[in-house]
PDB file of C-alpha atoms in Angstrom:
ATOM      1  CA  LYS A   1     -17.620  -5.700 -13.575  1.00 65.00           C
ATOM      2  CA  ALA A   2     -19.737  -4.472 -11.925  1.00 77.00           C
ATOM      3  CA  GLY A   3     -18.406  -3.523  -8.040  1.00 92.00           C
ATOM      4  CA  VAL A   4     -19.182  -3.305  -4.619  1.00 96.00           C
ATOM      5  CA  THR A   5     -22.900  -2.023  -4.162  1.00 97.00           C
ATOM      6  CA  GLN A   6     -24.365  -1.281  -1.234  1.00 97.00           C
ATOM      7  CA  THR A   7     -28.111  -0.500   0.311  1.00 96.00           C
ATOM      8  CA  PRO A   8     -29.544   1.642   0.811  1.00 97.00           C
ATOM      9  CA  ARG A   9     -27.239   4.826   0.806  1.00 96.00           C
ATOM     10  CA  TYR A  10     -28.124   6.845   2.910  1.00 96.00           C
ATOM     11  CA  LEU A  11     -30.406   6.105   6.428  1.00 96.00           C
ATOM     12  CA  ILE A  12     -32.275   7.915   9.044  1.00 97.00           C
ATOM     13  CA  LYS A  13     -33.193   6.115  12.312  1.00 97.00           C
ATOM     14  CA  THR A  14     -33.984   7.452  15.625  1.00 97.00           C
ATOM     15  CA  ARG A  15     -31.489   6.544  19.014  1.00 97.00           C
ATOM     16  CA  GLY A  16     -33.161   2.922  19.902  1.00 97.00           C
ATOM     17  CA  GLN A  17     -34.106   1.468  16.502  1.00 97.00           C
ATOM     18  CA  GLN A  18     -32.258  -1.154  14.681  1.00 97.00           C
ATOM     19  CA  VAL A  19     -30.733  -1.141  11.573  1.00 97.00           C
ATOM     20  CA  THR A  20     -29.507  -3.580   8.155  1.00 98.00           C
ATOM     21  CA  LEU A  21     -27.367  -2.750   5.861  1.00 98.00           C
ATOM     22  CA  SER A  22     -26.825  -5.030   2.689  1.00 98.00           C
ATOM     23  CA  CYS A  23     -23.923  -5.422   0.681  1.00 98.00           C
ATOM     24  CA  SER A  24     -22.943  -7.107  -2.760  1.00 98.00           C
ATOM     25  CA  PRO A  25     -19.851  -7.485  -3.235  1.00 97.00           C
ATOM     26  CA  ILE A  26     -17.428  -8.119  -6.431  1.00 96.00           C
ATOM     27  CA  SER A  27     -19.165 -10.993  -9.144  1.00 95.00           C
ATOM     28  CA  GLY A  28     -16.835 -13.843  -7.689  1.00 94.00           C
ATOM     29  CA  HIS A  29     -15.805 -12.220  -4.466  1.00 95.00           C
ATOM     30  CA  ARG A  30     -15.781 -14.874  -1.357  1.00 95.00           C
ATOM     31  CA  SER A  31     -14.640 -12.622   1.294  1.00 95.00           C
ATOM     32  CA  VAL A  32     -16.647  -9.415   2.834  1.00 96.00           C
ATOM     33  CA  SER A  33     -15.563  -6.904   5.284  1.00 96.00           C
ATOM     34  CA  TRP A  34     -17.268  -3.932   7.086  1.00 97.00           C
ATOM     35  CA  TYR A  35     -15.843  -0.756   8.498  1.00 97.00           C
ATOM     36  CA  GLN A  36     -17.540   2.169   9.746  1.00 97.00           C
ATOM     37  CA  GLN A  37     -15.886   5.699   9.245  1.00 94.00           C
ATOM     38  CA  THR A  38     -16.173   9.076  11.437  1.00 90.00           C
ATOM     39  CA  PRO A  39     -14.242  12.226  11.168  1.00 81.00           C
ATOM     40  CA  GLY A  40     -11.151  11.699  12.661  1.00 76.00           C
ATOM     41  CA  GLN A  41     -11.352   8.361  13.930  1.00 80.00           C
ATOM     42  CA  GLY A  42     -10.881   6.764   9.808  1.00 85.00           C
ATOM     43  CA  LEU A  43     -12.278   3.689   9.369  1.00 93.00           C
ATOM     44  CA  GLN A  44     -13.014   1.141  12.126  1.00 95.00           C
ATOM     45  CA  PHE A  45     -12.837  -2.359  11.398  1.00 95.00           C
ATOM     46  CA  LEU A  46     -16.199  -4.385  12.528  1.00 97.00           C
ATOM     47  CA  PHE A  47     -16.063  -7.753  10.854  1.00 94.00           C
ATOM     48  CA  GLU A  48     -14.740 -10.195   8.618  1.00 95.00           C
ATOM     49  CA  TYR A  49     -17.273 -13.188   6.723  1.00 96.00           C
ATOM     50  CA  PHE A  50     -15.721 -15.798   4.404  1.00 95.00           C
ATOM     51  CA  SER A  51     -17.614 -18.581   2.653  1.00 93.00           C
ATOM     52  CA  GLU A  52     -20.994 -17.103   5.146  1.00 95.00           C
ATOM     53  CA  THR A  53     -18.109 -17.383   8.423  1.00 95.00           C
ATOM     54  CA  GLN A  54     -17.112 -14.307  10.688  1.00 95.00           C
ATOM     55  CA  ARG A  55     -13.337 -15.048  10.807  1.00 94.00           C
ATOM     56  CA  ASN A  56     -12.711 -12.219  12.467  1.00 93.00           C
ATOM     57  CA  LYS A  57     -13.985  -8.805  14.015  1.00 94.00           C
ATOM     58  CA  GLY A  58     -12.995  -5.784  15.691  1.00 93.00           C
ATOM     59  CA  ASN A  59     -14.175  -4.049  19.083  1.00 93.00           C
ATOM     60  CA  PHE A  60     -17.426  -3.369  18.504  1.00 95.00           C
ATOM     61  CA  PRO A  61     -19.574  -3.893  21.004  1.00 96.00           C
ATOM     62  CA  GLY A  62     -22.187  -6.784  20.111  1.00 95.00           C
ATOM     63  CA  ARG A  63     -25.496  -4.292  19.290  1.00 97.00           C
ATOM     64  CA  PHE A  64     -22.761  -4.130  15.942  1.00 97.00           C
ATOM     65  CA  SER A  65     -23.597  -8.140  13.326  1.00 97.00           C
ATOM     66  CA  GLY A  66     -23.338  -9.745  10.482  1.00 97.00           C
ATOM     67  CA  ARG A  67     -23.670 -12.440   8.425  1.00 97.00           C
ATOM     68  CA  GLN A  68     -23.436 -13.503   4.738  1.00 97.00           C
ATOM     69  CA  PHE A  69     -25.322 -15.691   3.007  1.00 97.00           C
ATOM     70  CA  SER A  70     -23.743 -18.328   0.394  1.00 95.00           C
ATOM     71  CA  ASN A  71     -23.895 -16.405  -2.958  1.00 94.00           C
ATOM     72  CA  SER A  72     -21.290 -13.447  -1.097  1.00 96.00           C
ATOM     73  CA  ARG A  73     -24.331 -10.374   0.470  1.00 97.00           C
ATOM     74  CA  SER A  74     -23.335  -9.319   3.350  1.00 98.00           C
ATOM     75  CA  GLU A  75     -25.710  -7.553   6.473  1.00 98.00           C
ATOM     76  CA  MET A  76     -24.907  -5.915   8.238  1.00 98.00           C
ATOM     77  CA  ASN A  77     -27.014  -4.828  11.639  1.00 98.00           C
ATOM     78  CA  VAL A  78     -26.923  -2.275  14.871  1.00 97.00           C
ATOM     79  CA  SER A  79     -29.557  -3.051  17.468  1.00 95.00           C
ATOM     80  CA  THR A  80     -30.756  -0.078  19.509  1.00 96.00           C
ATOM     81  CA  LEU A  81     -29.677   2.459  17.961  1.00 97.00           C
ATOM     82  CA  GLU A  82     -27.053   5.129  19.885  1.00 97.00           C
ATOM     83  CA  LEU A  83     -26.206   8.452  17.903  1.00 96.00           C
ATOM     84  CA  GLY A  84     -22.681   7.798  18.223  1.00 94.00           C
ATOM     85  CA  ASP A  85     -23.750   5.555  15.226  1.00 96.00           C
ATOM     86  CA  SER A  86     -23.535   8.025  13.113  1.00 96.00           C
ATOM     87  CA  ALA A  87     -20.825   7.273  10.055  1.00 95.00           C
ATOM     88  CA  LEU A  88     -20.270   6.020   6.710  1.00 95.00           C
ATOM     89  CA  TYR A  89     -20.324   2.527   7.208  1.00 97.00           C
ATOM     90  CA  LEU A  90     -18.500   0.935   3.894  1.00 97.00           C
ATOM     91  CA  CYS A  91     -18.392  -2.280   2.715  1.00 97.00           C
ATOM     92  CA  ALA A  92     -15.337  -4.088   0.926  1.00 96.00           C
ATOM     93  CA  SER A  93     -14.834  -7.247  -1.004  1.00 95.00           C
ATOM     94  CA  SER A  94     -11.393  -9.742  -2.001  1.00 93.00           C
ATOM     95  CA  LEU A  95     -11.355 -12.665  -3.390  1.00 93.00           C
ATOM     96  CA  GLU A  96      -9.482 -14.545   0.178  1.00 88.00           C
ATOM     97  CA  GLY A  97      -9.272 -12.062   2.033  1.00 84.00           C
ATOM     98  CA  GLY A  98      -7.260  -9.877   0.641  1.00 77.00           C
ATOM     99  CA  GLY A  99      -3.074  -9.240   0.765  1.00 74.00           C
ATOM    100  CA  GLY A 100      -0.584  -9.656  -1.892  1.00 74.00           C
ATOM    101  CA  THR A 101      -2.256  -9.196  -5.272  1.00 76.00           C
ATOM    102  CA  ASP A 102      -5.764  -9.798  -3.817  1.00 84.00           C
ATOM    103  CA  THR A 103      -6.752  -6.390  -3.302  1.00 87.00           C
ATOM    104  CA  GLN A 104      -9.480  -5.212  -1.297  1.00 91.00           C
ATOM    105  CA  TYR A 105     -12.497  -3.066  -3.207  1.00 93.00           C
ATOM    106  CA  PHE A 106     -14.781  -0.484  -1.354  1.00 95.00           C
ATOM    107  CA  GLY A 107     -18.675   0.531  -1.498  1.00 96.00           C
ATOM    108  CA  PRO A 108     -19.929   4.038  -1.590  1.00 95.00           C
ATOM    109  CA  GLY A 109     -21.089   3.660   1.976  1.00 96.00           C
ATOM    110  CA  THR A 110     -24.838   3.896   3.432  1.00 97.00           C
ATOM    111  CA  ARG A 111     -24.366   7.334   5.372  1.00 96.00           C
ATOM    112  CA  LEU A 112     -26.563   6.386   8.577  1.00 97.00           C
ATOM    113  CA  THR A 113     -27.920   9.674  11.104  1.00 97.00           C
ATOM    114  CA  VAL A 114     -29.165   8.146  13.948  1.00 97.00           C
ATOM    115  CA  LEU A 115     -31.574  11.567  15.665  1.00 96.00           C
TER     116      LEU A 115
ATOM    117  CA  ASP B   1      -4.984   2.294  20.550  1.00 65.00           C
ATOM    118  CA  GLN B   2      -4.506   3.807  17.625  1.00 79.00           C
ATOM    119  CA  GLN B   3      -1.575   0.789  15.213  1.00 93.00           C
ATOM    120  CA  VAL B   4      -1.927   2.964  12.120  1.00 95.00           C
ATOM    121  CA  LYS B   5      -0.873   6.410  12.741  1.00 95.00           C
ATOM    122  CA  GLN B   6      -1.833   9.391   9.749  1.00 95.00           C
ATOM    123  CA  ASN B   7       0.009  12.574  12.321  1.00 91.00           C
ATOM    124  CA  SER B   8      -0.969  15.581   9.614  1.00 94.00           C
ATOM    125  CA  PRO B   9      -4.910  16.199   8.680  1.00 93.00           C
ATOM    126  CA  SER B  10      -4.480  17.698   5.475  1.00 96.00           C
ATOM    127  CA  LEU B  11      -1.583  18.540   3.331  1.00 96.00           C
ATOM    128  CA  SER B  12      -1.293  22.187   0.657  1.00 97.00           C
ATOM    129  CA  VAL B  13       0.987  20.892  -2.421  1.00 97.00           C
ATOM    130  CA  GLN B  14       1.796  23.500  -5.693  1.00 97.00           C
ATOM    131  CA  GLU B  15       0.022  21.099  -8.949  1.00 97.00           C
ATOM    132  CA  GLY B  16       3.982  20.128 -10.126  1.00 97.00           C
ATOM    133  CA  ARG B  17       5.778  19.822  -7.302  1.00 97.00           C
ATOM    134  CA  ILE B  18       5.550  16.202  -5.915  1.00 98.00           C
ATOM    135  CA  SER B  19       2.884  15.493  -2.379  1.00 98.00           C
ATOM    136  CA  ILE B  20       4.654  13.006   0.654  1.00 98.00           C
ATOM    137  CA  LEU B  21       2.392  11.646   2.696  1.00 98.00           C
ATOM    138  CA  ASN B  22       3.412   9.611   5.570  1.00 98.00           C
ATOM    139  CA  CYS B  23       2.828   7.046   8.068  1.00 97.00           C
ATOM    140  CA  ASP B  24       3.486   5.690  11.287  1.00 97.00           C
ATOM    141  CA  TYR B  25       2.791   2.036  12.827  1.00 97.00           C
ATOM    142  CA  THR B  26       3.344  -0.184  16.055  1.00 96.00           C
ATOM    143  CA  ASN B  27       2.826  -3.173  14.991  1.00 94.00           C
ATOM    144  CA  SER B  28       6.049  -5.562  14.257  1.00 94.00           C
ATOM    145  CA  MET B  29       4.037  -8.064  13.160  1.00 94.00           C
ATOM    146  CA  PHE B  30       2.147  -6.107   9.580  1.00 94.00           C
ATOM    147  CA  ASP B  31       3.677  -7.636   6.187  1.00 92.00           C
ATOM    148  CA  TYR B  32       1.881  -6.285   3.513  1.00 94.00           C
ATOM    149  CA  PHE B  33       0.921  -2.007   3.333  1.00 95.00           C
ATOM    150  CA  LEU B  34      -1.814  -0.380   1.625  1.00 95.00           C
ATOM    151  CA  TRP B  35      -2.529   3.278   0.116  1.00 97.00           C
ATOM    152  CA  TYR B  36      -6.298   4.120  -0.815  1.00 96.00           C
ATOM    153  CA  LYS B  37      -7.460   7.157  -1.924  1.00 97.00           C
ATOM    154  CA  LYS B  38     -11.267   9.130  -1.093  1.00 94.00           C
ATOM    155  CA  TYR B  39     -13.358  11.524  -2.327  1.00 93.00           C
ATOM    156  CA  PRO B  40     -16.305  12.267  -0.998  1.00 87.00           C
ATOM    157  CA  ALA B  41     -19.790   9.978  -1.268  1.00 82.00           C
ATOM    158  CA  GLU B  42     -16.922   7.310  -2.723  1.00 88.00           C
ATOM    159  CA  GLY B  43     -15.811   4.504  -1.142  1.00 92.00           C
ATOM    160  CA  PRO B  44     -11.822   4.311  -0.619  1.00 94.00           C
ATOM    161  CA  THR B  45     -10.066   3.375  -3.827  1.00 94.00           C
ATOM    162  CA  PHE B  46      -7.012   0.832  -4.319  1.00 93.00           C
ATOM    163  CA  LEU B  47      -4.051   2.748  -4.964  1.00 95.00           C
ATOM    164  CA  ILE B  48      -0.539   1.172  -4.347  1.00 95.00           C
ATOM    165  CA  SER B  49       0.826  -1.606  -1.787  1.00 94.00           C
ATOM    166  CA  ILE B  50       3.603  -2.512  -0.688  1.00 95.00           C
ATOM    167  CA  SER B  51       5.265  -5.797   0.881  1.00 94.00           C
ATOM    168  CA  SER B  52       7.204  -5.985   3.881  1.00 94.00           C
ATOM    169  CA  ILE B  53       9.983  -7.641   2.673  1.00 94.00           C
ATOM    170  CA  LYS B  54      10.308  -5.463   0.215  1.00 95.00           C
ATOM    171  CA  ASP B  55      11.083  -1.192   0.288  1.00 96.00           C
ATOM    172  CA  LYS B  56       9.582   0.814  -2.267  1.00 97.00           C
ATOM    173  CA  ASN B  57       7.618  -0.118  -4.763  1.00 96.00           C
ATOM    174  CA  GLU B  58       6.173   2.320  -7.751  1.00 97.00           C
ATOM    175  CA  ASP B  59       3.058   2.129  -9.601  1.00 96.00           C
ATOM    176  CA  GLY B  60       3.224   5.532 -12.495  1.00 97.00           C
ATOM    177  CA  ARG B  61       3.323   8.382  -9.897  1.00 97.00           C
ATOM    178  CA  PHE B  62       3.142   6.727  -7.181  1.00 98.00           C
ATOM    179  CA  THR B  63       5.755   5.519  -5.356  1.00 98.00           C
ATOM    180  CA  VAL B  64       5.475   3.623  -1.440  1.00 98.00           C
ATOM    181  CA  PHE B  65       8.550   3.643   0.900  1.00 98.00           C
ATOM    182  CA  LEU B  66       8.722   1.075   3.822  1.00 97.00           C
ATOM    183  CA  ASN B  67      10.810   1.639   6.870  1.00 97.00           C
ATOM    184  CA  LYS B  68      10.701  -1.472   8.515  1.00 96.00           C
ATOM    185  CA  SER B  69      13.094  -0.084  11.136  1.00 96.00           C
ATOM    186  CA  ALA B  70      11.589   2.522  12.155  1.00 97.00           C
ATOM    187  CA  LYS B  71       7.963   1.354  11.680  1.00 97.00           C
ATOM    188  CA  HIS B  72       7.379   3.725   9.396  1.00 97.00           C
ATOM    189  CA  LEU B  73       5.688   4.082   4.849  1.00 97.00           C
ATOM    190  CA  SER B  74       5.947   6.743   2.854  1.00 98.00           C
ATOM    191  CA  LEU B  75       3.468   7.778  -0.779  1.00 98.00           C
ATOM    192  CA  HIS B  76       5.355   9.797  -2.277  1.00 98.00           C
ATOM    193  CA  ILE B  77       3.131  11.338  -5.488  1.00 98.00           C
ATOM    194  CA  VAL B  78       5.239  12.998  -8.745  1.00 97.00           C
ATOM    195  CA  PRO B  79       3.799  14.975 -10.379  1.00 97.00           C
ATOM    196  CA  SER B  80       1.423  16.184  -7.891  1.00 98.00           C
ATOM    197  CA  GLN B  81      -2.306  16.894 -10.066  1.00 97.00           C
ATOM    198  CA  PRO B  82      -5.122  18.438  -9.556  1.00 96.00           C
ATOM    199  CA  GLY B  83      -7.604  15.979  -9.731  1.00 95.00           C
ATOM    200  CA  ASP B  84      -4.423  14.064  -7.049  1.00 97.00           C
ATOM    201  CA  SER B  85      -6.669  16.628  -3.636  1.00 97.00           C
ATOM    202  CA  ALA B  86      -8.870  14.253  -1.887  1.00 97.00           C
ATOM    203  CA  VAL B  87      -8.411  12.285   2.006  1.00 96.00           C
ATOM    204  CA  TYR B  88      -5.674   9.587   1.930  1.00 97.00           C
ATOM    205  CA  PHE B  89      -5.567   6.459   4.078  1.00 96.00           C
ATOM    206  CA  CYS B  90      -2.884   3.758   4.640  1.00 96.00           C
ATOM    207  CA  ALA B  91      -4.013   0.245   5.644  1.00 95.00           C
ATOM    208  CA  ALA B  92      -1.636  -2.291   6.986  1.00 95.00           C
ATOM    209  CA  LEU B  93      -2.368  -6.246   7.348  1.00 93.00           C
ATOM    210  CA  THR B  94      -0.927  -8.848   9.356  1.00 91.00           C
ATOM    211  CA  SER B  95      -1.412 -11.870   6.467  1.00 87.00           C
ATOM    212  CA  GLY B  96      -4.225 -14.591   8.072  1.00 87.00           C
ATOM    213  CA  THR B  97      -6.199 -12.280  10.284  1.00 87.00           C
ATOM    214  CA  TYR B  98      -8.316 -10.386   7.602  1.00 89.00           C
ATOM    215  CA  LYS B  99      -8.448  -7.250   9.428  1.00 91.00           C
ATOM    216  CA  TYR B 100      -6.667  -4.434   7.571  1.00 92.00           C
ATOM    217  CA  ILE B 101      -5.768  -1.446  10.077  1.00 94.00           C
ATOM    218  CA  PHE B 102      -6.527   1.802   8.890  1.00 95.00           C
ATOM    219  CA  GLY B 103      -5.353   5.854   9.228  1.00 95.00           C
ATOM    220  CA  THR B 104      -7.315   8.374  10.055  1.00 93.00           C
ATOM    221  CA  GLY B 105      -6.176   9.843   6.640  1.00 95.00           C
ATOM    222  CA  THR B 106      -4.579  12.989   5.972  1.00 96.00           C
ATOM    223  CA  ARG B 107      -6.291  15.434   2.908  1.00 96.00           C
ATOM    224  CA  LEU B 108      -4.294  16.772   0.494  1.00 98.00           C
ATOM    225  CA  LYS B 109      -5.102  19.390  -1.777  1.00 98.00           C
ATOM    226  CA  VAL B 110      -3.243  20.780  -5.055  1.00 97.00           C
ATOM    227  CA  LEU B 111      -3.278  24.072  -5.711  1.00 96.00           C
ATOM    228  CA  ALA B 112      -2.912  24.586  -9.403  1.00 91.00           C
TER     229      ALA B 112
END
């Protein structure tokens, strides 16, 4: 069974630009979550999608947005990039949203560098 | 407001000995706890989890202990192996919120 895939793996952008990251969940998984990892901050929850609906979101500005398609693939978008947006962006998928035996599996991440 | 805290940024242990990684939380609504391991340039990998109705869960060399009154959980790795060297994250979830809260991680180094 293929794992969670994220594209692109690496990205360099300049301040003010916008970026779109893509995540393909494990086949059959309908929940996709996004996290931002920066040094010293651990993984910060961005949002979670299930059946094309955002069910929860973290404390990030409105520049961060996402969506999920009918095939459960998800994208996240960051507009008006700032230097502080440089981070590893991780996507995770699970069957229904996690908990109990419903494990959340992570992709390898997209390393975004903002210059 | 860091609801899940890992106060030790790093830990070194001799091969064959026990590694104990600690995690504290503040939100009493959390009812599910997990540990993930992360190697450089890879996403976190699920290790072990525990429900709040239990105080211990074991899987091979890995055991997680939960002390709800102290709002504390720990991961024990016995015996530690060099391949266990990685960053370990604890995470917590309140059922129905679909929002995992992660700690900042502890870098474990197992010395051969």
